[in-house]
Amino acid sequence: IPLLFETGADVLCDAILAASAPEPLRIERAMKRPHMTEAKLEFILATQWRDTQRNAKATHVIDTSKGVEDTYQQVDALLEEWGIVG
């Protein structure tokens, strides 16, 4: 959820997955969203933890920089590791 750590809601979680990509790629993706402006994005980024902070507290980090298929593979591998899918 947005602001999971910032609000302290992480204490309610058994595991936390952080989606992470290099900042230039995140900015590029964010600016493609409908109605996104540079001002909105600056506000969002100012309210959120930096990736390094969030990734350090997450139990698992999913690298989303290589595209959707690679991201799905990482999530599937984690679900297999946890015994959720076989």
PDB file of N, CA, C and O in Angstrom:
ATOM      1  N   ILE A   1       0.841  -1.189   0.000  1.00  0.00           N
ATOM      2  CA  ILE A   1       0.000   0.000   0.000  1.00  0.00           C
ATOM      3  C   ILE A   1       0.879   1.242   0.000  1.00  0.00           C
ATOM      4  O   ILE A   1       1.989   1.206   0.521  1.00  0.00           O
ATOM      5  N   PRO A   2       0.374   2.307  -0.570  1.00  0.00           N
ATOM      6  CA  PRO A   2       1.153   3.540  -0.510  1.00  0.00           C
ATOM      7  C   PRO A   2       1.385   3.957   0.946  1.00  0.00           C
ATOM      8  O   PRO A   2       0.499   3.833   1.786  1.00  0.00           O
ATOM      9  N   LEU A   3       2.568   4.406   1.221  1.00  0.00           N
ATOM     10  CA  LEU A   3       2.936   4.919   2.544  1.00  0.00           C
ATOM     11  C   LEU A   3       2.831   3.871   3.651  1.00  0.00           C
ATOM     12  O   LEU A   3       2.551   4.202   4.802  1.00  0.00           O
ATOM     13  N   LEU A   4       3.056   2.612   3.327  1.00  0.00           N
ATOM     14  CA  LEU A   4       2.974   1.533   4.310  1.00  0.00           C
ATOM     15  C   LEU A   4       3.882   1.800   5.513  1.00  0.00           C
ATOM     16  O   LEU A   4       3.431   1.785   6.656  1.00  0.00           O
ATOM     17  N   PHE A   5       5.147   2.043   5.240  1.00  0.00           N
ATOM     18  CA  PHE A   5       6.090   2.288   6.328  1.00  0.00           C
ATOM     19  C   PHE A   5       5.870   3.661   6.961  1.00  0.00           C
ATOM     20  O   PHE A   5       5.977   3.817   8.177  1.00  0.00           O
ATOM     21  N   GLU A   6       5.562   4.636   6.122  1.00  0.00           N
ATOM     22  CA  GLU A   6       5.391   5.996   6.610  1.00  0.00           C
ATOM     23  C   GLU A   6       4.261   6.115   7.624  1.00  0.00           C
ATOM     24  O   GLU A   6       4.324   6.938   8.536  1.00  0.00           O
ATOM     25  N   THR A   7       3.228   5.268   7.481  1.00  0.00           N
ATOM     26  CA  THR A   7       2.093   5.309   8.400  1.00  0.00           C
ATOM     27  C   THR A   7       2.208   4.319   9.555  1.00  0.00           C
ATOM     28  O   THR A   7       1.364   4.303  10.440  1.00  0.00           O
ATOM     29  N   GLY A   8       3.234   3.471   9.514  1.00  0.00           N
ATOM     30  CA  GLY A   8       3.409   2.471  10.567  1.00  0.00           C
ATOM     31  C   GLY A   8       2.583   1.216  10.366  1.00  0.00           C
ATOM     32  O   GLY A   8       2.578   0.324  11.222  1.00  0.00           O
ATOM     33  N   ALA A   9       1.900   1.103   9.235  1.00  0.00           N
ATOM     34  CA  ALA A   9       1.043  -0.056   8.985  1.00  0.00           C
ATOM     35  C   ALA A   9       1.852  -1.327   8.719  1.00  0.00           C
ATOM     36  O   ALA A   9       1.287  -2.423   8.717  1.00  0.00           O
ATOM     37  N   ASP A  10       3.143  -1.194   8.542  1.00  0.00           N
ATOM     38  CA  ASP A  10       3.970  -2.373   8.283  1.00  0.00           C
ATOM     39  C   ASP A  10       3.957  -3.355   9.443  1.00  0.00           C
ATOM     40  O   ASP A  10       4.197  -4.541   9.247  1.00  0.00           O
ATOM     41  N   VAL A  11       3.631  -2.899  10.633  1.00  0.00           N
ATOM     42  CA  VAL A  11       3.593  -3.800  11.787  1.00  0.00           C
ATOM     43  C   VAL A  11       2.468  -4.822  11.666  1.00  0.00           C
ATOM     44  O   VAL A  11       2.481  -5.831  12.358  1.00  0.00           O
ATOM     45  N   LEU A  12       1.535  -4.593  10.762  1.00  0.00           N
ATOM     46  CA  LEU A  12       0.411  -5.511  10.549  1.00  0.00           C
ATOM     47  C   LEU A  12       0.731  -6.607   9.535  1.00  0.00           C
ATOM     48  O   LEU A  12      -0.097  -7.478   9.294  1.00  0.00           O
ATOM     49  N   CYS A  13       1.925  -6.564   8.960  1.00  0.00           N
ATOM     50  CA  CYS A  13       2.271  -7.462   7.857  1.00  0.00           C
ATOM     51  C   CYS A  13       3.251  -8.547   8.276  1.00  0.00           C
ATOM     52  O   CYS A  13       4.166  -8.300   9.055  1.00  0.00           O
ATOM     53  N   ASP A  14       3.064  -9.741   7.722  1.00  0.00           N
ATOM     54  CA  ASP A  14       4.006 -10.842   7.925  1.00  0.00           C
ATOM     55  C   ASP A  14       5.169 -10.753   6.946  1.00  0.00           C
ATOM     56  O   ASP A  14       6.279 -11.177   7.249  1.00  0.00           O
ATOM     57  N   ALA A  15       4.902 -10.252   5.753  1.00  0.00           N
ATOM     58  CA  ALA A  15       5.926 -10.085   4.724  1.00  0.00           C
ATOM     59  C   ALA A  15       5.595  -8.823   3.933  1.00  0.00           C
ATOM     60  O   ALA A  15       4.429  -8.464   3.772  1.00  0.00           O
ATOM     61  N   ILE A  16       6.637  -8.177   3.464  1.00  0.00           N
ATOM     62  CA  ILE A  16       6.443  -6.957   2.688  1.00  0.00           C
ATOM     63  C   ILE A  16       7.282  -7.045   1.426  1.00  0.00           C
ATOM     64  O   ILE A  16       8.498  -7.215   1.491  1.00  0.00           O
ATOM     65  N   LEU A  17       6.628  -6.938   0.283  1.00  0.00           N
ATOM     66  CA  LEU A  17       7.313  -6.918  -1.003  1.00  0.00           C
ATOM     67  C   LEU A  17       7.398  -5.482  -1.472  1.00  0.00           C
ATOM     68  O   LEU A  17       6.393  -4.769  -1.476  1.00  0.00           O
ATOM     69  N   ALA A  18       8.579  -5.061  -1.840  1.00  0.00           N
ATOM     70  CA  ALA A  18       8.769  -3.734  -2.408  1.00  0.00           C
ATOM     71  C   ALA A  18       9.052  -3.880  -3.886  1.00  0.00           C
ATOM     72  O   ALA A  18       9.886  -4.683  -4.285  1.00  0.00           O
ATOM     73  N   ALA A  19       8.341  -3.124  -4.694  1.00  0.00           N
ATOM     74  CA  ALA A  19       8.612  -3.075  -6.131  1.00  0.00           C
ATOM     75  C   ALA A  19       9.616  -1.962  -6.351  1.00  0.00           C
ATOM     76  O   ALA A  19       9.426  -0.843  -5.881  1.00  0.00           O
ATOM     77  N   SER A  20      10.689  -2.271  -7.046  1.00  0.00           N
ATOM     78  CA  SER A  20      11.762  -1.299  -7.174  1.00  0.00           C
ATOM     79  C   SER A  20      12.311  -1.252  -8.595  1.00  0.00           C
ATOM     80  O   SER A  20      12.421  -2.277  -9.264  1.00  0.00           O
ATOM     81  N   ALA A  21      12.626  -0.034  -9.033  1.00  0.00           N
ATOM     82  CA  ALA A  21      13.262   0.198 -10.328  1.00  0.00           C
ATOM     83  C   ALA A  21      14.087   1.470 -10.188  1.00  0.00           C
ATOM     84  O   ALA A  21      13.851   2.274  -9.285  1.00  0.00           O
ATOM     85  N   PRO A  22      15.044   1.677 -11.062  1.00  0.00           N
ATOM     86  CA  PRO A  22      15.841   2.899 -10.990  1.00  0.00           C
ATOM     87  C   PRO A  22      14.952   4.148 -11.089  1.00  0.00           C
ATOM     88  O   PRO A  22      13.939   4.147 -11.806  1.00  0.00           O
ATOM     89  N   GLU A  23      15.337   5.188 -10.390  1.00  0.00           N
ATOM     90  CA  GLU A  23      14.512   6.393 -10.325  1.00  0.00           C
ATOM     91  C   GLU A  23      14.157   6.973 -11.698  1.00  0.00           C
ATOM     92  O   GLU A  23      12.990   7.333 -11.911  1.00  0.00           O
ATOM     93  N   PRO A  24      15.082   7.068 -12.644  1.00  0.00           N
ATOM     94  CA  PRO A  24      14.673   7.611 -13.953  1.00  0.00           C
ATOM     95  C   PRO A  24      13.548   6.808 -14.612  1.00  0.00           C
ATOM     96  O   PRO A  24      12.640   7.379 -15.219  1.00  0.00           O
ATOM     97  N   LEU A  25      13.583   5.498 -14.457  1.00  0.00           N
ATOM     98  CA  LEU A  25      12.535   4.650 -15.028  1.00  0.00           C
ATOM     99  C   LEU A  25      11.219   4.865 -14.287  1.00  0.00           C
ATOM    100  O   LEU A  25      10.152   4.939 -14.907  1.00  0.00           O
ATOM    101  N   ARG A  26      11.272   4.977 -12.964  1.00  0.00           N
ATOM    102  CA  ARG A  26      10.039   5.234 -12.198  1.00  0.00           C
ATOM    103  C   ARG A  26       9.421   6.564 -12.601  1.00  0.00           C
ATOM    104  O   ARG A  26       8.189   6.665 -12.740  1.00  0.00           O
ATOM    105  N   ILE A  27      10.244   7.574 -12.787  1.00  0.00           N
ATOM    106  CA  ILE A  27       9.733   8.890 -13.190  1.00  0.00           C
ATOM    107  C   ILE A  27       9.105   8.808 -14.577  1.00  0.00           C
ATOM    108  O   ILE A  27       8.005   9.332 -14.805  1.00  0.00           O
ATOM    109  N   GLU A  28       9.790   8.134 -15.493  1.00  0.00           N
ATOM    110  CA  GLU A  28       9.246   7.965 -16.850  1.00  0.00           C
ATOM    111  C   GLU A  28       7.886   7.274 -16.808  1.00  0.00           C
ATOM    112  O   GLU A  28       6.932   7.705 -17.470  1.00  0.00           O
ATOM    113  N   ARG A  29       7.775   6.208 -16.040  1.00  0.00           N
ATOM    114  CA  ARG A  29       6.507   5.473 -15.936  1.00  0.00           C
ATOM    115  C   ARG A  29       5.431   6.337 -15.301  1.00  0.00           C
ATOM    116  O   ARG A  29       4.275   6.351 -15.754  1.00  0.00           O
ATOM    117  N   ALA A  30       5.779   7.050 -14.248  1.00  0.00           N
ATOM    118  CA  ALA A  30       4.796   7.882 -13.556  1.00  0.00           C
ATOM    119  C   ALA A  30       4.259   8.989 -14.460  1.00  0.00           C
ATOM    120  O   ALA A  30       3.063   9.300 -14.438  1.00  0.00           O
ATOM    121  N   MET A  31       5.131   9.580 -15.254  1.00  0.00           N
ATOM    122  CA  MET A  31       4.694  10.684 -16.112  1.00  0.00           C
ATOM    123  C   MET A  31       3.779  10.220 -17.240  1.00  0.00           C
ATOM    124  O   MET A  31       3.081  11.038 -17.841  1.00  0.00           O
ATOM    125  N   LYS A  32       3.707   8.913 -17.498  1.00  0.00           N
ATOM    126  CA  LYS A  32       2.799   8.374 -18.512  1.00  0.00           C
ATOM    127  C   LYS A  32       1.384   8.168 -17.970  1.00  0.00           C
ATOM    128  O   LYS A  32       0.461   7.888 -18.739  1.00  0.00           O
ATOM    129  N   ARG A  33       1.225   8.291 -16.655  1.00  0.00           N
ATOM    130  CA  ARG A  33      -0.103   8.102 -16.067  1.00  0.00           C
ATOM    131  C   ARG A  33      -1.023   9.256 -16.470  1.00  0.00           C
ATOM    132  O   ARG A  33      -0.591  10.399 -16.595  1.00  0.00           O
ATOM    133  N   PRO A  34      -2.315   8.959 -16.631  1.00  0.00           N
ATOM    134  CA  PRO A  34      -3.265  10.028 -16.957  1.00  0.00           C
ATOM    135  C   PRO A  34      -3.253  11.122 -15.886  1.00  0.00           C
ATOM    136  O   PRO A  34      -3.198  10.832 -14.692  1.00  0.00           O
ATOM    137  N   HIS A  35      -3.254  12.342 -16.318  1.00  0.00           N
ATOM    138  CA  HIS A  35      -3.359  13.518 -15.445  1.00  0.00           C
ATOM    139  C   HIS A  35      -2.142  13.738 -14.552  1.00  0.00           C
ATOM    140  O   HIS A  35      -2.213  14.531 -13.613  1.00  0.00           O
ATOM    141  N   MET A  36      -1.051  13.034 -14.790  1.00  0.00           N
ATOM    142  CA  MET A  36       0.145  13.251 -13.987  1.00  0.00           C
ATOM    143  C   MET A  36       0.859  14.503 -14.480  1.00  0.00           C
ATOM    144  O   MET A  36       0.970  14.728 -15.682  1.00  0.00           O
ATOM    145  N   THR A  37       1.310  15.297 -13.521  1.00  0.00           N
ATOM    146  CA  THR A  37       2.101  16.478 -13.842  1.00  0.00           C
ATOM    147  C   THR A  37       3.405  16.404 -13.057  1.00  0.00           C
ATOM    148  O   THR A  37       3.520  15.631 -12.098  1.00  0.00           O
ATOM    149  N   GLU A  38       4.355  17.220 -13.446  1.00  0.00           N
ATOM    150  CA  GLU A  38       5.613  17.247 -12.704  1.00  0.00           C
ATOM    151  C   GLU A  38       5.377  17.679 -11.265  1.00  0.00           C
ATOM    152  O   GLU A  38       5.991  17.140 -10.349  1.00  0.00           O
ATOM    153  N   ALA A  39       4.468  18.625 -11.058  1.00  0.00           N
ATOM    154  CA  ALA A  39       4.174  19.095  -9.700  1.00  0.00           C
ATOM    155  C   ALA A  39       3.566  17.982  -8.852  1.00  0.00           C
ATOM    156  O   ALA A  39       3.939  17.810  -7.686  1.00  0.00           O
ATOM    157  N   LYS A  40       2.627  17.221  -9.425  1.00  0.00           N
ATOM    158  CA  LYS A  40       2.025  16.105  -8.692  1.00  0.00           C
ATOM    159  C   LYS A  40       3.082  15.066  -8.336  1.00  0.00           C
ATOM    160  O   LYS A  40       3.116  14.559  -7.213  1.00  0.00           O
ATOM    161  N   LEU A  41       3.928  14.760  -9.310  1.00  0.00           N
ATOM    162  CA  LEU A  41       4.957  13.753  -9.075  1.00  0.00           C
ATOM    163  C   LEU A  41       5.943  14.219  -8.006  1.00  0.00           C
ATOM    164  O   LEU A  41       6.318  13.447  -7.135  1.00  0.00           O
ATOM    165  N   GLU A  42       6.332  15.478  -8.039  1.00  0.00           N
ATOM    166  CA  GLU A  42       7.226  16.001  -7.013  1.00  0.00           C
ATOM    167  C   GLU A  42       6.598  15.870  -5.624  1.00  0.00           C
ATOM    168  O   GLU A  42       7.275  15.510  -4.664  1.00  0.00           O
ATOM    169  N   PHE A  43       5.299  16.165  -5.522  1.00  0.00           N
ATOM    170  CA  PHE A  43       4.603  16.032  -4.238  1.00  0.00           C
ATOM    171  C   PHE A  43       4.596  14.577  -3.774  1.00  0.00           C
ATOM    172  O   PHE A  43       4.879  14.285  -2.606  1.00  0.00           O
ATOM    173  N   ILE A  44       4.275  13.671  -4.673  1.00  0.00           N
ATOM    174  CA  ILE A  44       4.241  12.243  -4.336  1.00  0.00           C
ATOM    175  C   ILE A  44       5.611  11.788  -3.843  1.00  0.00           C
ATOM    176  O   ILE A  44       5.725  11.130  -2.805  1.00  0.00           O
ATOM    177  N   LEU A  45       6.640  12.123  -4.589  1.00  0.00           N
ATOM    178  CA  LEU A  45       7.989  11.693  -4.221  1.00  0.00           C
ATOM    179  C   LEU A  45       8.429  12.292  -2.889  1.00  0.00           C
ATOM    180  O   LEU A  45       9.152  11.653  -2.128  1.00  0.00           O
ATOM    181  N   ALA A  46       7.976  13.496  -2.596  1.00  0.00           N
ATOM    182  CA  ALA A  46       8.348  14.151  -1.331  1.00  0.00           C
ATOM    183  C   ALA A  46       7.704  13.483  -0.124  1.00  0.00           C
ATOM    184  O   ALA A  46       8.234  13.573   0.986  1.00  0.00           O
ATOM    185  N   THR A  47       6.569  12.806  -0.328  1.00  0.00           N
ATOM    186  CA  THR A  47       5.864  12.179   0.789  1.00  0.00           C
ATOM    187  C   THR A  47       6.263  10.727   1.020  1.00  0.00           C
ATOM    188  O   THR A  47       5.925  10.150   2.044  1.00  0.00           O
ATOM    189  N   GLN A  48       6.963  10.149   0.047  1.00  0.00           N
ATOM    190  CA  GLN A  48       7.320   8.739   0.150  1.00  0.00           C
ATOM    191  C   GLN A  48       8.778   8.559   0.561  1.00  0.00           C
ATOM    192  O   GLN A  48       9.614   9.419   0.305  1.00  0.00           O
ATOM    193  N   TRP A  49       9.042   7.433   1.171  1.00  0.00           N
ATOM    194  CA  TRP A  49      10.420   7.058   1.471  1.00  0.00           C
ATOM    195  C   TRP A  49      11.176   6.837   0.177  1.00  0.00           C
ATOM    196  O   TRP A  49      10.612   6.435  -0.834  1.00  0.00           O
ATOM    197  N   ARG A  50      12.448   7.036   0.233  1.00  0.00           N
ATOM    198  CA  ARG A  50      13.323   6.698  -0.893  1.00  0.00           C
ATOM    199  C   ARG A  50      13.383   5.179  -1.024  1.00  0.00           C
ATOM    200  O   ARG A  50      13.176   4.443  -0.066  1.00  0.00           O
ATOM    201  N   ASP A  51      13.692   4.711  -2.223  1.00  0.00           N
ATOM    202  CA  ASP A  51      13.789   3.275  -2.484  1.00  0.00           C
ATOM    203  C   ASP A  51      14.741   2.573  -1.515  1.00  0.00           C
ATOM    204  O   ASP A  51      14.449   1.477  -1.050  1.00  0.00           O
ATOM    205  N   THR A  52      15.863   3.186  -1.254  1.00  0.00           N
ATOM    206  CA  THR A  52      16.847   2.539  -0.384  1.00  0.00           C
ATOM    207  C   THR A  52      16.277   2.299   1.005  1.00  0.00           C
ATOM    208  O   THR A  52      16.513   1.242   1.593  1.00  0.00           O
ATOM    209  N   GLN A  53      15.512   3.256   1.525  1.00  0.00           N
ATOM    210  CA  GLN A  53      14.882   3.082   2.844  1.00  0.00           C
ATOM    211  C   GLN A  53      13.842   1.969   2.803  1.00  0.00           C
ATOM    212  O   GLN A  53      13.809   1.095   3.660  1.00  0.00           O
ATOM    213  N   ARG A  54      12.957   2.052   1.822  1.00  0.00           N
ATOM    214  CA  ARG A  54      11.859   1.080   1.709  1.00  0.00           C
ATOM    215  C   ARG A  54      12.408  -0.319   1.466  1.00  0.00           C
ATOM    216  O   ARG A  54      11.992  -1.286   2.099  1.00  0.00           O
ATOM    217  N   ASN A  55      13.360  -0.448   0.554  1.00  0.00           N
ATOM    218  CA  ASN A  55      13.916  -1.763   0.238  1.00  0.00           C
ATOM    219  C   ASN A  55      14.627  -2.372   1.433  1.00  0.00           C
ATOM    220  O   ASN A  55      14.595  -3.592   1.625  1.00  0.00           O
ATOM    221  N   ALA A  56      15.248  -1.552   2.247  1.00  0.00           N
ATOM    222  CA  ALA A  56      15.957  -2.051   3.430  1.00  0.00           C
ATOM    223  C   ALA A  56      14.987  -2.641   4.452  1.00  0.00           C
ATOM    224  O   ALA A  56      15.336  -3.577   5.175  1.00  0.00           O
ATOM    225  N   LYS A  57      13.775  -2.122   4.521  1.00  0.00           N
ATOM    226  CA  LYS A  57      12.798  -2.629   5.489  1.00  0.00           C
ATOM    227  C   LYS A  57      11.903  -3.734   4.943  1.00  0.00           C
ATOM    228  O   LYS A  57      11.288  -4.472   5.701  1.00  0.00           O
ATOM    229  N   ALA A  58      11.833  -3.845   3.619  1.00  0.00           N
ATOM    230  CA  ALA A  58      10.994  -4.880   3.005  1.00  0.00           C
ATOM    231  C   ALA A  58      11.621  -6.250   3.223  1.00  0.00           C
ATOM    232  O   ALA A  58      12.833  -6.380   3.331  1.00  0.00           O
ATOM    233  N   THR A  59      10.776  -7.262   3.298  1.00  0.00           N
ATOM    234  CA  THR A  59      11.293  -8.621   3.429  1.00  0.00           C
ATOM    235  C   THR A  59      11.759  -9.160   2.079  1.00  0.00           C
ATOM    236  O   THR A  59      12.605 -10.046   2.031  1.00  0.00           O
ATOM    237  N   HIS A  60      11.201  -8.630   0.988  1.00  0.00           N
ATOM    238  CA  HIS A  60      11.581  -9.046  -0.367  1.00  0.00           C
ATOM    239  C   HIS A  60      11.481  -7.837  -1.288  1.00  0.00           C
ATOM    240  O   HIS A  60      10.559  -7.038  -1.160  1.00  0.00           O
ATOM    241  N   VAL A  61      12.414  -7.727  -2.215  1.00  0.00           N
ATOM    242  CA  VAL A  61      12.404  -6.648  -3.194  1.00  0.00           C
ATOM    243  C   VAL A  61      12.250  -7.253  -4.586  1.00  0.00           C
ATOM    244  O   VAL A  61      13.004  -8.144  -4.975  1.00  0.00           O
ATOM    245  N   ILE A  62      11.258  -6.785  -5.307  1.00  0.00           N
ATOM    246  CA  ILE A  62      10.996  -7.227  -6.671  1.00  0.00           C
ATOM    247  C   ILE A  62      11.533  -6.149  -7.611  1.00  0.00           C
ATOM    248  O   ILE A  62      11.118  -4.992  -7.543  1.00  0.00           O
ATOM    249  N   ASP A  63      12.461  -6.526  -8.475  1.00  0.00           N
ATOM    250  CA  ASP A  63      13.045  -5.599  -9.443  1.00  0.00           C
ATOM    251  C   ASP A  63      12.114  -5.507 -10.640  1.00  0.00           C
ATOM    252  O   ASP A  63      11.961  -6.468 -11.387  1.00  0.00           O
ATOM    253  N   THR A  64      11.488  -4.355 -10.830  1.00  0.00           N
ATOM    254  CA  THR A  64      10.529  -4.180 -11.920  1.00  0.00           C
ATOM    255  C   THR A  64      11.147  -3.497 -13.142  1.00  0.00           C
ATOM    256  O   THR A  64      10.434  -3.121 -14.061  1.00  0.00           O
ATOM    257  N   SER A  65      12.463  -3.365 -13.150  1.00  0.00           N
ATOM    258  CA  SER A  65      13.111  -2.625 -14.230  1.00  0.00           C
ATOM    259  C   SER A  65      13.208  -3.391 -15.538  1.00  0.00           C
ATOM    260  O   SER A  65      13.463  -2.801 -16.590  1.00  0.00           O
ATOM    261  N   LYS A  66      13.002  -4.693 -15.502  1.00  0.00           N
ATOM    262  CA  LYS A  66      13.198  -5.507 -16.705  1.00  0.00           C
ATOM    263  C   LYS A  66      11.893  -5.860 -17.404  1.00  0.00           C
ATOM    264  O   LYS A  66      11.873  -6.720 -18.281  1.00  0.00           O
ATOM    265  N   GLY A  67      10.803  -5.276 -16.993  1.00  0.00           N
ATOM    266  CA  GLY A  67       9.540  -5.497 -17.679  1.00  0.00           C
ATOM    267  C   GLY A  67       8.585  -6.397 -16.910  1.00  0.00           C
ATOM    268  O   GLY A  67       8.920  -6.991 -15.888  1.00  0.00           O
ATOM    269  N   VAL A  68       7.388  -6.470 -17.444  1.00  0.00           N
ATOM    270  CA  VAL A  68       6.293  -7.171 -16.784  1.00  0.00           C
ATOM    271  C   VAL A  68       6.556  -8.669 -16.671  1.00  0.00           C
ATOM    272  O   VAL A  68       6.344  -9.257 -15.605  1.00  0.00           O
ATOM    273  N   GLU A  69       7.012  -9.297 -17.735  1.00  0.00           N
ATOM    274  CA  GLU A  69       7.221 -10.754 -17.714  1.00  0.00           C
ATOM    275  C   GLU A  69       8.251 -11.144 -16.657  1.00  0.00           C
ATOM    276  O   GLU A  69       8.058 -12.093 -15.897  1.00  0.00           O
ATOM    277  N   ASP A  70       9.348 -10.407 -16.589  1.00  0.00           N
ATOM    278  CA  ASP A  70      10.376 -10.683 -15.585  1.00  0.00           C
ATOM    279  C   ASP A  70       9.826 -10.467 -14.174  1.00  0.00           C
ATOM    280  O   ASP A  70      10.112 -11.241 -13.264  1.00  0.00           O
ATOM    281  N   THR A  71       9.029  -9.438 -14.014  1.00  0.00           N
ATOM    282  CA  THR A  71       8.425  -9.163 -12.707  1.00  0.00           C
ATOM    283  C   THR A  71       7.524 -10.324 -12.281  1.00  0.00           C
ATOM    284  O   THR A  71       7.586 -10.787 -11.137  1.00  0.00           O
ATOM    285  N   TYR A  72       6.691 -10.807 -13.211  1.00  0.00           N
ATOM    286  CA  TYR A  72       5.835 -11.957 -12.912  1.00  0.00           C
ATOM    287  C   TYR A  72       6.661 -13.177 -12.521  1.00  0.00           C
ATOM    288  O   TYR A  72       6.295 -13.919 -11.607  1.00  0.00           O
ATOM    289  N   GLN A  73       7.767 -13.401 -13.204  1.00  0.00           N
ATOM    290  CA  GLN A  73       8.625 -14.541 -12.887  1.00  0.00           C
ATOM    291  C   GLN A  73       9.174 -14.435 -11.465  1.00  0.00           C
ATOM    292  O   GLN A  73       9.245 -15.439 -10.748  1.00  0.00           O
ATOM    293  N   GLN A  74       9.564 -13.236 -11.058  1.00  0.00           N
ATOM    294  CA  GLN A  74      10.073 -13.051  -9.703  1.00  0.00           C
ATOM    295  C   GLN A  74       8.989 -13.319  -8.658  1.00  0.00           C
ATOM    296  O   GLN A  74       9.240 -13.967  -7.643  1.00  0.00           O
ATOM    297  N   VAL A  75       7.787 -12.830  -8.933  1.00  0.00           N
ATOM    298  CA  VAL A  75       6.676 -13.047  -8.001  1.00  0.00           C
ATOM    299  C   VAL A  75       6.314 -14.530  -7.953  1.00  0.00           C
ATOM    300  O   VAL A  75       6.115 -15.092  -6.867  1.00  0.00           O
ATOM    301  N   ASP A  76       6.244 -15.176  -9.108  1.00  0.00           N
ATOM    302  CA  ASP A  76       5.948 -16.611  -9.148  1.00  0.00           C
ATOM    303  C   ASP A  76       6.975 -17.415  -8.359  1.00  0.00           C
ATOM    304  O   ASP A  76       6.626 -18.336  -7.617  1.00  0.00           O
ATOM    305  N   ALA A  77       8.256 -17.072  -8.508  1.00  0.00           N
ATOM    306  CA  ALA A  77       9.312 -17.780  -7.773  1.00  0.00           C
ATOM    307  C   ALA A  77       9.136 -17.607  -6.269  1.00  0.00           C
ATOM    308  O   ALA A  77       9.319 -18.559  -5.498  1.00  0.00           O
ATOM    309  N   LEU A  78       8.751 -16.429  -5.857  1.00  0.00           N
ATOM    310  CA  LEU A  78       8.520 -16.178  -4.441  1.00  0.00           C
ATOM    311  C   LEU A  78       7.312 -16.969  -3.933  1.00  0.00           C
ATOM    312  O   LEU A  78       7.359 -17.565  -2.850  1.00  0.00           O
ATOM    313  N   LEU A  79       6.253 -17.023  -4.709  1.00  0.00           N
ATOM    314  CA  LEU A  79       5.063 -17.797  -4.319  1.00  0.00           C
ATOM    315  C   LEU A  79       5.392 -19.285  -4.226  1.00  0.00           C
ATOM    316  O   LEU A  79       4.885 -19.972  -3.339  1.00  0.00           O
ATOM    317  N   GLU A  80       6.230 -19.769  -5.126  1.00  0.00           N
ATOM    318  CA  GLU A  80       6.663 -21.177  -5.049  1.00  0.00           C
ATOM    319  C   GLU A  80       7.484 -21.402  -3.782  1.00  0.00           C
ATOM    320  O   GLU A  80       7.307 -22.395  -3.094  1.00  0.00           O
ATOM    321  N   GLU A  81       8.395 -20.476  -3.511  1.00  0.00           N
ATOM    322  CA  GLU A  81       9.232 -20.583  -2.305  1.00  0.00           C
ATOM    323  C   GLU A  81       8.372 -20.633  -1.049  1.00  0.00           C
ATOM    324  O   GLU A  81       8.673 -21.388  -0.107  1.00  0.00           O
ATOM    325  N   TRP A  82       7.307 -19.888  -1.042  1.00  0.00           N
ATOM    326  CA  TRP A  82       6.407 -19.862   0.122  1.00  0.00           C
ATOM    327  C   TRP A  82       5.434 -21.030   0.130  1.00  0.00           C
ATOM    328  O   TRP A  82       4.660 -21.192   1.075  1.00  0.00           O
ATOM    329  N   GLY A  83       5.406 -21.841  -0.929  1.00  0.00           N
ATOM    330  CA  GLY A  83       4.506 -22.977  -0.978  1.00  0.00           C
ATOM    331  C   GLY A  83       3.077 -22.609  -1.335  1.00  0.00           C
ATOM    332  O   GLY A  83       2.150 -23.378  -1.095  1.00  0.00           O
ATOM    333  N   ILE A  84       2.885 -21.445  -1.926  1.00  0.00           N
ATOM    334  CA  ILE A  84       1.534 -20.990  -2.274  1.00  0.00           C
ATOM    335  C   ILE A  84       1.115 -21.539  -3.626  1.00  0.00           C
ATOM    336  O   ILE A  84      -0.055 -21.866  -3.839  1.00  0.00           O
ATOM    337  N   VAL A  85       2.056 -21.651  -4.546  1.00  0.00           N
ATOM    338  CA  VAL A  85       1.785 -22.280  -5.849  1.00  0.00           C
ATOM    339  C   VAL A  85       2.856 -23.327  -6.075  1.00  0.00           C
ATOM    340  O   VAL A  85       3.941 -23.268  -5.516  1.00  0.00           O
ATOM    341  N   GLY A  86       2.564 -24.282  -6.920  1.00  0.00           N
ATOM    342  CA  GLY A  86       3.511 -25.356  -7.092  1.00  0.00           C
ATOM    343  C   GLY A  86       4.020 -25.495  -8.442  1.00  0.00           C
ATOM    344  O   GLY A  86       4.892 -26.107  -8.841  1.00  0.00           O
TER     345      GLY A  86
END
